[in-house]
XYZ file of C-alpha atoms in Angstrom:
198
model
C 0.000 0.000 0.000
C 1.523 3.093 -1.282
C 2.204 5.995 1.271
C 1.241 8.849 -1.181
C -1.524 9.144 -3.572
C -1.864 9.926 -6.663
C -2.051 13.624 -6.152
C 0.704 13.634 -3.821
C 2.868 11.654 -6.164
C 2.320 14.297 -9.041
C 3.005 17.684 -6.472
C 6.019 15.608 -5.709
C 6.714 15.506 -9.207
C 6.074 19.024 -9.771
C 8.152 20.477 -7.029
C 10.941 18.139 -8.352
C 10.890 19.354 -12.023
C 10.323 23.309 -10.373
C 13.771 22.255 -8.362
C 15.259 21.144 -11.489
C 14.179 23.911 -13.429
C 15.665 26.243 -10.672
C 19.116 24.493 -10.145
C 19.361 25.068 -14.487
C 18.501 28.511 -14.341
C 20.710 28.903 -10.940
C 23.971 27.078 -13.011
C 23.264 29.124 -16.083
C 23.759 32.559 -14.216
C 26.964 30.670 -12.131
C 28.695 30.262 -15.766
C 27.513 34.322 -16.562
C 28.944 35.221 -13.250
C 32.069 32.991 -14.216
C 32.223 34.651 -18.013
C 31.921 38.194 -16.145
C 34.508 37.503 -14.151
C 37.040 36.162 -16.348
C 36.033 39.140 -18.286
C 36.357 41.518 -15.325
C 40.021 39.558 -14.614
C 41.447 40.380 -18.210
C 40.335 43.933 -18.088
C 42.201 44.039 -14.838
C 45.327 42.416 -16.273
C 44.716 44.880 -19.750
C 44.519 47.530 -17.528
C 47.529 47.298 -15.573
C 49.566 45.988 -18.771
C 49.137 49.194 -20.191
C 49.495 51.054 -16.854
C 53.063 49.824 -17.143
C 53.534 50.456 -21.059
C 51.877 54.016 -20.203
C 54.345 54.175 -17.280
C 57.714 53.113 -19.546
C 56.556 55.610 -22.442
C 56.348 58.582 -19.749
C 59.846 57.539 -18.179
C 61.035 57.346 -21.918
C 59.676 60.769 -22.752
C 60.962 62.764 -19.639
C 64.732 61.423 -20.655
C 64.238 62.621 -23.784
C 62.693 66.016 -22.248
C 66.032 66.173 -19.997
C 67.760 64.856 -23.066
C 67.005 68.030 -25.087
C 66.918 70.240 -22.243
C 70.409 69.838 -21.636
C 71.401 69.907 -25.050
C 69.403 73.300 -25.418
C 71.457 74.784 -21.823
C 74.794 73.449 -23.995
C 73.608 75.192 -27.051
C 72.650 78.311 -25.108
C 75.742 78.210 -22.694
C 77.780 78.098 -26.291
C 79.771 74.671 -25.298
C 78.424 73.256 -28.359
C 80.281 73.865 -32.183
C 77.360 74.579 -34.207
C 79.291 75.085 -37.827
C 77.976 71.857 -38.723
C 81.638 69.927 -38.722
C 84.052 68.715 -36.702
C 85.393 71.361 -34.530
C 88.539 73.233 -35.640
C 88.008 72.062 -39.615
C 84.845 74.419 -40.219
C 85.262 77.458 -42.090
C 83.799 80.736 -40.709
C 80.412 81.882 -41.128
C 79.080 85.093 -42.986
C 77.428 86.412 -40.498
C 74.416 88.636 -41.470
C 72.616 89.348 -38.109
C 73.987 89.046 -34.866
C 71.586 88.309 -31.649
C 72.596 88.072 -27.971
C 71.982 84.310 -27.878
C 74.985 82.078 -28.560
C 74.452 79.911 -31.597
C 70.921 82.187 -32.504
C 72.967 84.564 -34.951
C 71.628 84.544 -38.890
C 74.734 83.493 -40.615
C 75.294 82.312 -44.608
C 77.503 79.233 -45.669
C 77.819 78.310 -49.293
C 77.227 74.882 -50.085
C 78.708 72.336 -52.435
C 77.320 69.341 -53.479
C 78.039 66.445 -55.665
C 75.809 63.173 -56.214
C 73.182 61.756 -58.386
C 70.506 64.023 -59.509
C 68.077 62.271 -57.758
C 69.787 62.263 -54.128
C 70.514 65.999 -55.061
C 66.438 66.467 -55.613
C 65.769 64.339 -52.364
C 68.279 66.588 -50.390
C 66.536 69.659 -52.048
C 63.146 68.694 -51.170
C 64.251 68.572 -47.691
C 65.869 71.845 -47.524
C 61.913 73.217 -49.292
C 60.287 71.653 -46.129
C 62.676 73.122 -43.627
C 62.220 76.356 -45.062
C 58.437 76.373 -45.635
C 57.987 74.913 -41.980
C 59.758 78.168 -40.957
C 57.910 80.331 -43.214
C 54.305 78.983 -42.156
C 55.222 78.176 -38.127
C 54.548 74.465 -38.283
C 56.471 71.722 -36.992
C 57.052 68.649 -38.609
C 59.537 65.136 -38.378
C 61.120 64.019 -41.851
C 62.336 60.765 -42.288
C 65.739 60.492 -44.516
C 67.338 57.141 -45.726
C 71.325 57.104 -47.040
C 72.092 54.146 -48.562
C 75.635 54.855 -48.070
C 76.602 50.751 -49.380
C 74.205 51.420 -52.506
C 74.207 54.182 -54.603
C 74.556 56.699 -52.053
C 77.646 58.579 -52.377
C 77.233 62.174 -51.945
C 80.329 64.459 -51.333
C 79.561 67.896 -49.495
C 81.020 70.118 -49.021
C 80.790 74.440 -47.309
C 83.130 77.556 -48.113
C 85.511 74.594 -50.441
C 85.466 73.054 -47.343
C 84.676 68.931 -46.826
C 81.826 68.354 -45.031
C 82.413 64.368 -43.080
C 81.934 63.242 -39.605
C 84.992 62.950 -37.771
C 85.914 59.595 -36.934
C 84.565 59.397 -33.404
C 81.047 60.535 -34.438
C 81.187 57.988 -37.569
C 82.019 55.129 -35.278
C 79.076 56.388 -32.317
C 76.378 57.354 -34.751
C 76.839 55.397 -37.957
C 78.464 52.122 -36.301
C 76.925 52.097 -32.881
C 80.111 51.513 -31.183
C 79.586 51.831 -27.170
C 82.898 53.447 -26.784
C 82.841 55.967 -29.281
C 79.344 57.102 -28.033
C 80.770 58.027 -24.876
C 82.483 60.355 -26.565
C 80.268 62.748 -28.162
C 76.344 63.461 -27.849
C 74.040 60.731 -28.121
C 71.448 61.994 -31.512
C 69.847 58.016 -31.925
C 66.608 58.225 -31.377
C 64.496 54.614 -31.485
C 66.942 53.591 -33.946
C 67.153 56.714 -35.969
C 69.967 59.755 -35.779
C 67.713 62.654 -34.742
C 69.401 66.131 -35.739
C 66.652 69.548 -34.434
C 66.006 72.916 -36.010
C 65.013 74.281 -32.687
């Protein structure tokens, strides 16, 4: 003789499929919380990776700030040779208007070069965007490739005057030697040789 009737049996039933039912619904929303979270975890983690990136690029960018400010108090304080060569080889400026400033004087130099017409052109257009930059106020980075092993072979020179690096900078800038760049300022820039018209 059964303990339950009928009735019984089928509320049973019903609170058992309603239980069911629940426990679904209950381990659906435990994998959404889980999905959220993971979620939630890799924003963290994306977060603070670029906390750290942002961190490195700021540290990067105030050695370069104390980089060029003490290449500008060098420049101002007239320790620097700004002829353009080596110093001691450079021929004298024309000057054509003197200012207090060391190194902020208009002078003239008269250039020489020699290369393929196309390098000359290149070098020309360069010398058009420096002086239309000035002219209009605006500020802008070129990029210039020598492909001093290909066809590259310009010869320069100011006043009759050769225009090379002396051997230390070659070595530092063009080679990358360690010891050399002890030597004389440090111009690389993320793998480029960064020269300013400040």
């Amino acid at each position: 003789m059964s303990l339950f009737g009928s009735k019984e049996i089928a509320a049973l039933q019903q609170q058992l499929t309603a239980m069911r039912e629940e426990l679904a619904a209950a381990q659906r929303r435990s994998g959404e919380l889980e999905a959220e979270l993971a979620g939630a975890r890799s924003s963290r983690d994306e977060a603070v990776r670029r906390a750290h990136e942002l961190r490195a690029a700021l540290a990067e960018a105030e050695a370069r700030a104390a980089a060029g400010a003490a290449r500008l108090e060098r420049l101002r304080a007239g320790s620097r040779t700004l002829t353009g060569d080596s110093p001691g080889t450079s021929a004298a400026w024309e000057v054509i208007e003197e200012d207090g400033e060391p190194g902020d004087r208009v002078v003239r130099g008269r250039y020489e070069l020699e290369g393929r017409e196309r390098h000359l052109l290149a070098l020309e257009r360069v010398l058009r965007i420096a002086a239309s930059a000035g002219e209009l106020g605006a500020s802008v980075f070129l990029e210039v490739l020598v492909d001093g092993d290909g066809a590259a072979k310009l010869v320069a020179r100011r006043d009759g005057q050769a225009l090379r690096l002396s051997e230390v900078e070659a070595q530092a800038w063009l080679l990358g030697q360690e010891e050399a760049l002890a030597a004389v300022e440090d111009i690389r820039r993320d793998g480029l040789l960064c020269v300013e018209l400040t």
